Short mmCIF file of C-alpha atoms in Angstrom, two decimals:
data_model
loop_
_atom_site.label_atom_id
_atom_site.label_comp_id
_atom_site.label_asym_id
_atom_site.label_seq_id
_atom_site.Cartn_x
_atom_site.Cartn_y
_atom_site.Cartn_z
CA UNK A 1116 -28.66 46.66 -54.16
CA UNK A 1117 -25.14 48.34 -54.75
CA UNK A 1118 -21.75 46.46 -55.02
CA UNK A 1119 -20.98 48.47 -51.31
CA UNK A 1120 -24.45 47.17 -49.90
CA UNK A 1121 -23.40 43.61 -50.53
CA UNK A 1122 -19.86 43.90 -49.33
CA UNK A 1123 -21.62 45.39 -46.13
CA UNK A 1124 -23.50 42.44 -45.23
CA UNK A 1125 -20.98 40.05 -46.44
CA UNK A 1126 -18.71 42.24 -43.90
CA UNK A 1127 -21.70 41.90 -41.10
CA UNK A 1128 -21.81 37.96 -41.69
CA UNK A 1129 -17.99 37.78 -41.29
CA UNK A 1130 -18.24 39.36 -37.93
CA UNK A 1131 -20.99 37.39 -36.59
CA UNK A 1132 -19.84 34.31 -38.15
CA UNK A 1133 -17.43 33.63 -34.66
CA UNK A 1134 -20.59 34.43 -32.52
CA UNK A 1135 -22.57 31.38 -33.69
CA UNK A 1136 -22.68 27.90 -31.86
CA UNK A 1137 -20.66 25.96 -34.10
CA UNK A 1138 -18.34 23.65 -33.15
CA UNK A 1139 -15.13 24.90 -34.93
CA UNK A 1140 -15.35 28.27 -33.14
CA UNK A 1141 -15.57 26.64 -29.98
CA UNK A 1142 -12.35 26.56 -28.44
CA UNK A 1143 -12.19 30.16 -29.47
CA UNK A 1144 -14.99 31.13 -27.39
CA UNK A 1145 -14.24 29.60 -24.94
CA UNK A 1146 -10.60 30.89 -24.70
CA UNK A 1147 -10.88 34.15 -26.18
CA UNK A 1148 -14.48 35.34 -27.35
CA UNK A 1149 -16.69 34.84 -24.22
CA UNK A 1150 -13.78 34.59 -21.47
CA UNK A 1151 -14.31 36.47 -18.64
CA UNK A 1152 -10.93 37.49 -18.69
CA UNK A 1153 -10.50 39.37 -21.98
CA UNK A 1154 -13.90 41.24 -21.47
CA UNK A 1155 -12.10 44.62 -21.61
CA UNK A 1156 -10.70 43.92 -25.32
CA UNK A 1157 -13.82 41.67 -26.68
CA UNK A 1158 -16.37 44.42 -25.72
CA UNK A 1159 -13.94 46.93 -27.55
CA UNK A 1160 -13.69 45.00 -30.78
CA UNK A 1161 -17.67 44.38 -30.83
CA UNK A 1162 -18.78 47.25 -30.24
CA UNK A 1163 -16.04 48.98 -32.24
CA UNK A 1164 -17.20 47.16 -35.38
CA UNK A 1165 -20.50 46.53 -35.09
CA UNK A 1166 -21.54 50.03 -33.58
CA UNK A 1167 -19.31 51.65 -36.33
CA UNK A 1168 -20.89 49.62 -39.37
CA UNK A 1169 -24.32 50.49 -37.60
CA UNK A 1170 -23.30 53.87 -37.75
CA UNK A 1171 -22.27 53.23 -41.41
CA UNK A 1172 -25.40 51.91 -42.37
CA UNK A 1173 -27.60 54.91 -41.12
CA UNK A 1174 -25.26 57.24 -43.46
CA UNK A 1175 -25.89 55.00 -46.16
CA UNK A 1176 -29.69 55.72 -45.20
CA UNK A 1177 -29.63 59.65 -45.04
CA UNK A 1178 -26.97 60.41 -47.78
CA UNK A 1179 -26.98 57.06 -49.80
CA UNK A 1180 -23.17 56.78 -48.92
CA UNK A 1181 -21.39 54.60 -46.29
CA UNK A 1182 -18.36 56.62 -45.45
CA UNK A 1183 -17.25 60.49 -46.47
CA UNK A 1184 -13.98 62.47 -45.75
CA UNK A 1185 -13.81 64.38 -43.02
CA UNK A 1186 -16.84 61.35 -41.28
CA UNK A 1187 -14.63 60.10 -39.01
CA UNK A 1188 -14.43 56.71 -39.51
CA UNK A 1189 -11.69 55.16 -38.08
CA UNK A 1190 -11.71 57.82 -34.79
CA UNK A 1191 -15.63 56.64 -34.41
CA UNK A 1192 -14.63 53.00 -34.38
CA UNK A 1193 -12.13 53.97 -31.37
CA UNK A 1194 -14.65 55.68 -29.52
CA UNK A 1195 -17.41 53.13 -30.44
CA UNK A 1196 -14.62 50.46 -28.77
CA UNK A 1197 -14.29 52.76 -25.90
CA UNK A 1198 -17.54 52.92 -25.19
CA UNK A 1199 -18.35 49.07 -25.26
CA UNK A 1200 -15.92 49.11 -22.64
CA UNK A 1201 -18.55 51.58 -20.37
CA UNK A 1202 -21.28 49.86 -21.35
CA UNK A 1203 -19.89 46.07 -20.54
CA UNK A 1204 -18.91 47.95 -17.05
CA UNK A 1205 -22.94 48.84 -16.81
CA UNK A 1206 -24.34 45.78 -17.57
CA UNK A 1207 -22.27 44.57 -14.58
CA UNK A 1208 -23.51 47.28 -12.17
CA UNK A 1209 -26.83 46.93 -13.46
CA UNK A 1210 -27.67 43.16 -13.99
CA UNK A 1211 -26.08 42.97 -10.26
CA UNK A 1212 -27.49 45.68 -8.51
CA UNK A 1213 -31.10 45.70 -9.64
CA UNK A 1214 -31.84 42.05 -8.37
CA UNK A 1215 -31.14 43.57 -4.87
CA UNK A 1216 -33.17 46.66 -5.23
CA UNK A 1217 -36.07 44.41 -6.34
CA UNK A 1218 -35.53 42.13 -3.42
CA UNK A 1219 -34.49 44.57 -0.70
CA UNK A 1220 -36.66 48.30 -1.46
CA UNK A 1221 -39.54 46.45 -3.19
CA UNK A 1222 -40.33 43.09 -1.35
CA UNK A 1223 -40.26 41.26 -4.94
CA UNK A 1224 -38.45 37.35 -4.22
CA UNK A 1225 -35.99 34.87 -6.05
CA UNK A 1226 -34.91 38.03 -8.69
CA UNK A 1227 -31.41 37.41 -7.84
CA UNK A 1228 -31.73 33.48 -8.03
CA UNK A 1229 -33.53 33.87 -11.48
CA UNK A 1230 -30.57 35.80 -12.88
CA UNK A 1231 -28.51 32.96 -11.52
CA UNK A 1232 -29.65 30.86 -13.90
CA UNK A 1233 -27.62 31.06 -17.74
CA UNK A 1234 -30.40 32.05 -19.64
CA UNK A 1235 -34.13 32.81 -19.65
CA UNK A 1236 -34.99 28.75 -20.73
CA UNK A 1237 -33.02 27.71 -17.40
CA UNK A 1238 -34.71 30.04 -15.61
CA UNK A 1239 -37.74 28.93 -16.79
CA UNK A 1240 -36.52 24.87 -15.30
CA UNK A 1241 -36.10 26.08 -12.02
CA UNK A 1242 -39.22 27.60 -11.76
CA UNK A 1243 -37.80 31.25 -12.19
CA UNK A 1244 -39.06 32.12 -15.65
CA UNK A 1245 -41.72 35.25 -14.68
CA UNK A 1246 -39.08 36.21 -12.00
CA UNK A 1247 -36.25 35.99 -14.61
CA UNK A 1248 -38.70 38.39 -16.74
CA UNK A 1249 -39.38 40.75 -14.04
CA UNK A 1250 -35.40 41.03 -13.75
CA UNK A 1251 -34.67 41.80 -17.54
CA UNK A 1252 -36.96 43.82 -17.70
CA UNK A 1253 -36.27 45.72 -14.80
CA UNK A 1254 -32.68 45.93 -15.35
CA UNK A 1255 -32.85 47.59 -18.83
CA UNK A 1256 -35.91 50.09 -17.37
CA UNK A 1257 -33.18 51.08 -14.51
CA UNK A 1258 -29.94 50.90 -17.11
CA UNK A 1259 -31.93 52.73 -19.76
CA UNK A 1260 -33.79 55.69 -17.67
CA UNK A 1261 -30.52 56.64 -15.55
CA UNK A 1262 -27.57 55.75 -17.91
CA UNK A 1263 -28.50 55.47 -21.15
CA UNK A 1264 -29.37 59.11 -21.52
CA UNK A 1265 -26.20 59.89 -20.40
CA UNK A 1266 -24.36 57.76 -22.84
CA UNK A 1267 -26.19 58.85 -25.67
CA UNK A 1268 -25.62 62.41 -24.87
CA UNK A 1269 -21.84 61.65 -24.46
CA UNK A 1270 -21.74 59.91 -27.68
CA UNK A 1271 -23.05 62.95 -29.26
CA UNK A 1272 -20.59 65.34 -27.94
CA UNK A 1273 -17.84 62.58 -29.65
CA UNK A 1274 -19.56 62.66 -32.85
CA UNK A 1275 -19.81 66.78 -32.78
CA UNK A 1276 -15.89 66.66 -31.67
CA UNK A 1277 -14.59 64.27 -34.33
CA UNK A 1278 -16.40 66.02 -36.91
CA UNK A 1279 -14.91 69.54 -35.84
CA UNK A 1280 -11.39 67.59 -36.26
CA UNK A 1281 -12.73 66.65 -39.97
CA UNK A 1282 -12.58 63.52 -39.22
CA UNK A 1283 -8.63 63.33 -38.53
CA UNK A 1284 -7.28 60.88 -35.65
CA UNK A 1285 -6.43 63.62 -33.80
CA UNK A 1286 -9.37 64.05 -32.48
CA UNK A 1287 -8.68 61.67 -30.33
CA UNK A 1288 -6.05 63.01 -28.43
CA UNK A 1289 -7.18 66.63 -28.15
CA UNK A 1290 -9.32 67.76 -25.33
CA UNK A 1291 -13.30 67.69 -26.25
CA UNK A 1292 -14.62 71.50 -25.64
CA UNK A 1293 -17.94 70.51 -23.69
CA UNK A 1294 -18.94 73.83 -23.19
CA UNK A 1295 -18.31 74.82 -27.06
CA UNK A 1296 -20.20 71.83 -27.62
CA UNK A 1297 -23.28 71.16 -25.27
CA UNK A 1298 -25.30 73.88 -26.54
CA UNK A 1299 -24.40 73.04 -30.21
CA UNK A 1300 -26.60 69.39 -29.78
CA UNK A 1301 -30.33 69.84 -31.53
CA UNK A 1302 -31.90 69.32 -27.56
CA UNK A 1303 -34.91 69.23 -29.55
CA UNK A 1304 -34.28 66.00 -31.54
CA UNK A 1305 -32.65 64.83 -28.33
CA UNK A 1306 -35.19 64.87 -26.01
CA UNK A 1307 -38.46 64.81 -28.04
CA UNK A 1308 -36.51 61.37 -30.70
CA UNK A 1309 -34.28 60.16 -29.36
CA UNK A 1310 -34.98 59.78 -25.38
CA UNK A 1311 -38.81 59.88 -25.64
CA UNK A 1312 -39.42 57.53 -28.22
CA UNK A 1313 -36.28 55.31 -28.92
CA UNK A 1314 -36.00 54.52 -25.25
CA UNK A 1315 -39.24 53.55 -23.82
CA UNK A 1316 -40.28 52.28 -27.44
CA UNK A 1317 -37.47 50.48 -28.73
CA UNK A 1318 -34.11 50.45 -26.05
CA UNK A 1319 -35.87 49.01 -23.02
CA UNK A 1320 -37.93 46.26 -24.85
CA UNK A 1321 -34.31 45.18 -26.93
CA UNK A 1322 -32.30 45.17 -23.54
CA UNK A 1323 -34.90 43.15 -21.78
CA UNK A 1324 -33.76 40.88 -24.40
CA UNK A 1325 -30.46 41.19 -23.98
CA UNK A 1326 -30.78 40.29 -20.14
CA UNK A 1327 -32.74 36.98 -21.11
CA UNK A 1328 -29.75 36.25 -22.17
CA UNK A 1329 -27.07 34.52 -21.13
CA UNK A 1330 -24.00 36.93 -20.08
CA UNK A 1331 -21.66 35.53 -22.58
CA UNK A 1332 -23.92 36.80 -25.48
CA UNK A 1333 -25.08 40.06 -23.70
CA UNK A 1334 -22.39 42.41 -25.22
CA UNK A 1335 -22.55 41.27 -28.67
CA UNK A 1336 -26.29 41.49 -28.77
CA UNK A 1337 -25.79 44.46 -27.81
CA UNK A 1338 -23.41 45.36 -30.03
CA UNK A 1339 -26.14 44.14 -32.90
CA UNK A 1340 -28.19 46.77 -31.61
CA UNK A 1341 -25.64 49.08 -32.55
CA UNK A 1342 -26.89 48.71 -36.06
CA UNK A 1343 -30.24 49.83 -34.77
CA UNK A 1344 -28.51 52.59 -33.60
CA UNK A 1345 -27.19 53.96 -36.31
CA UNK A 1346 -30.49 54.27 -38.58
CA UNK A 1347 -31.59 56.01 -35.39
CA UNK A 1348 -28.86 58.50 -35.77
CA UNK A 1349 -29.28 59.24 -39.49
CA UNK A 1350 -33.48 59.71 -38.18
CA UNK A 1351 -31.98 62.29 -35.54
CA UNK A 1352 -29.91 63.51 -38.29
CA UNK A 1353 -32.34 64.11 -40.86
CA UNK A 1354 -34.83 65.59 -38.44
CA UNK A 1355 -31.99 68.20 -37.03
CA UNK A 1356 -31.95 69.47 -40.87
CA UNK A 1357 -35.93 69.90 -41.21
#
């Protein structure tokens, strides 16, 4: 292990260190970290951390490095914040509008009571613990099939822009060239990596996790999974070169 890899995971521990159940951080949960209120500017700051250091990671794994010039940084931690933002907004629609479906177009009962309940283990009190199942994983099937692949494709088309921009800031204030850059994504690796196997496989089973959950640590395990996300990247990465 290198001097970065340790200053990596001391940097990870840092991060996470708020997130934990200890007394001390409580009145900044409460006000700050899992308030309702401030849900715009926490999912931000998680995802545009942890996603980025996720991201950070998987370069580490393809080309032994954690950062290069002309990577992009900085502008991928903006986008990464920007896109916490969507993805907090689709866990909303999703955790909320999938109990209905259930209910309403397929006869299934007490979905919407089950994700009443905090957690999984409350659930699981009232008598809603299968039903509370049958949600999560329903809800991350639905989330990951129709808006996932959308997001990920999106995400690309950031990462293609920034790096066109070397990197620079101002990539974030100059128009993305979709049509310049659609047809420069490996649709190969897309499709055949990273929607066919890291969705069913691994993005459906981790949300149904993350629905288990209660909503106050949703985003941030989420955000976790970002680090998942980028060793998936440098995979997609490596196999666009072969």
């Amino acid at each position: 292990m290198k001097k970065q890899d340790f200053l990596i995971i001391v940097l990870l521990a840092i991060i996470l260190l708020p997130f934990l159940p200890f007394s001390f951080f409580e009145s900044f949960q409460k006000n700050f970290l899992f308030n309702t209120d401030y849900w715009v500017y926490t999912s931000f700051l998680k995802f545009g951390l942890l996603a980025t250091i996720g991201e950070s990671i998987g370069l580490r794994i393809s080309k032994g490095i954690y950062n290069y010039k002309g990577f992009g940084l900085v502008s991928r931690a903006v986008v990464w914040g920007l896109l916490g933002i969507g993805i907090g907004m689709a866990f909303v629609i999703f955790a909320n509008g999938t109990p209905i479906l259930l209910e309403k177009s397929f006869g299934l009962s007490q979905i919407s009571d089950s994700m009443k309940a905090p957690d999984y283990l409350s659930a699981k009190e009232q008598g809603l613990g299968f039903q509370r199942i049958v949600a999560a994983f329903s809800i991350s099937t639905f989330m990951n099939l129709i808006f996932a692949p959308v997001f990920m494709t999106f995400h690309k088309i950031t990462d293609l822009h920034i790096m066109s921009h070397g990197g620079k800031m101002v990539s974030l204030i100059r128009p993305i060239n979709f049509k310049k850059i659609f047809p420069e994504i490996n649709w190969e690796v897309q499709w055949s990596f990273v929607f066919k196997k890291t969705i069913p496989f691994f993005w459906i089973p981790a949300h149904t996790i993350t629905f288990l959950l209660a909503p106050e640590y949703r985003i941030v395990f989420a955000a976790i999974l970002g680090v998942a996300l980028g060793i998936f990247l440098s995979i997609a990465a490596l196999k666009s070169k072969n």
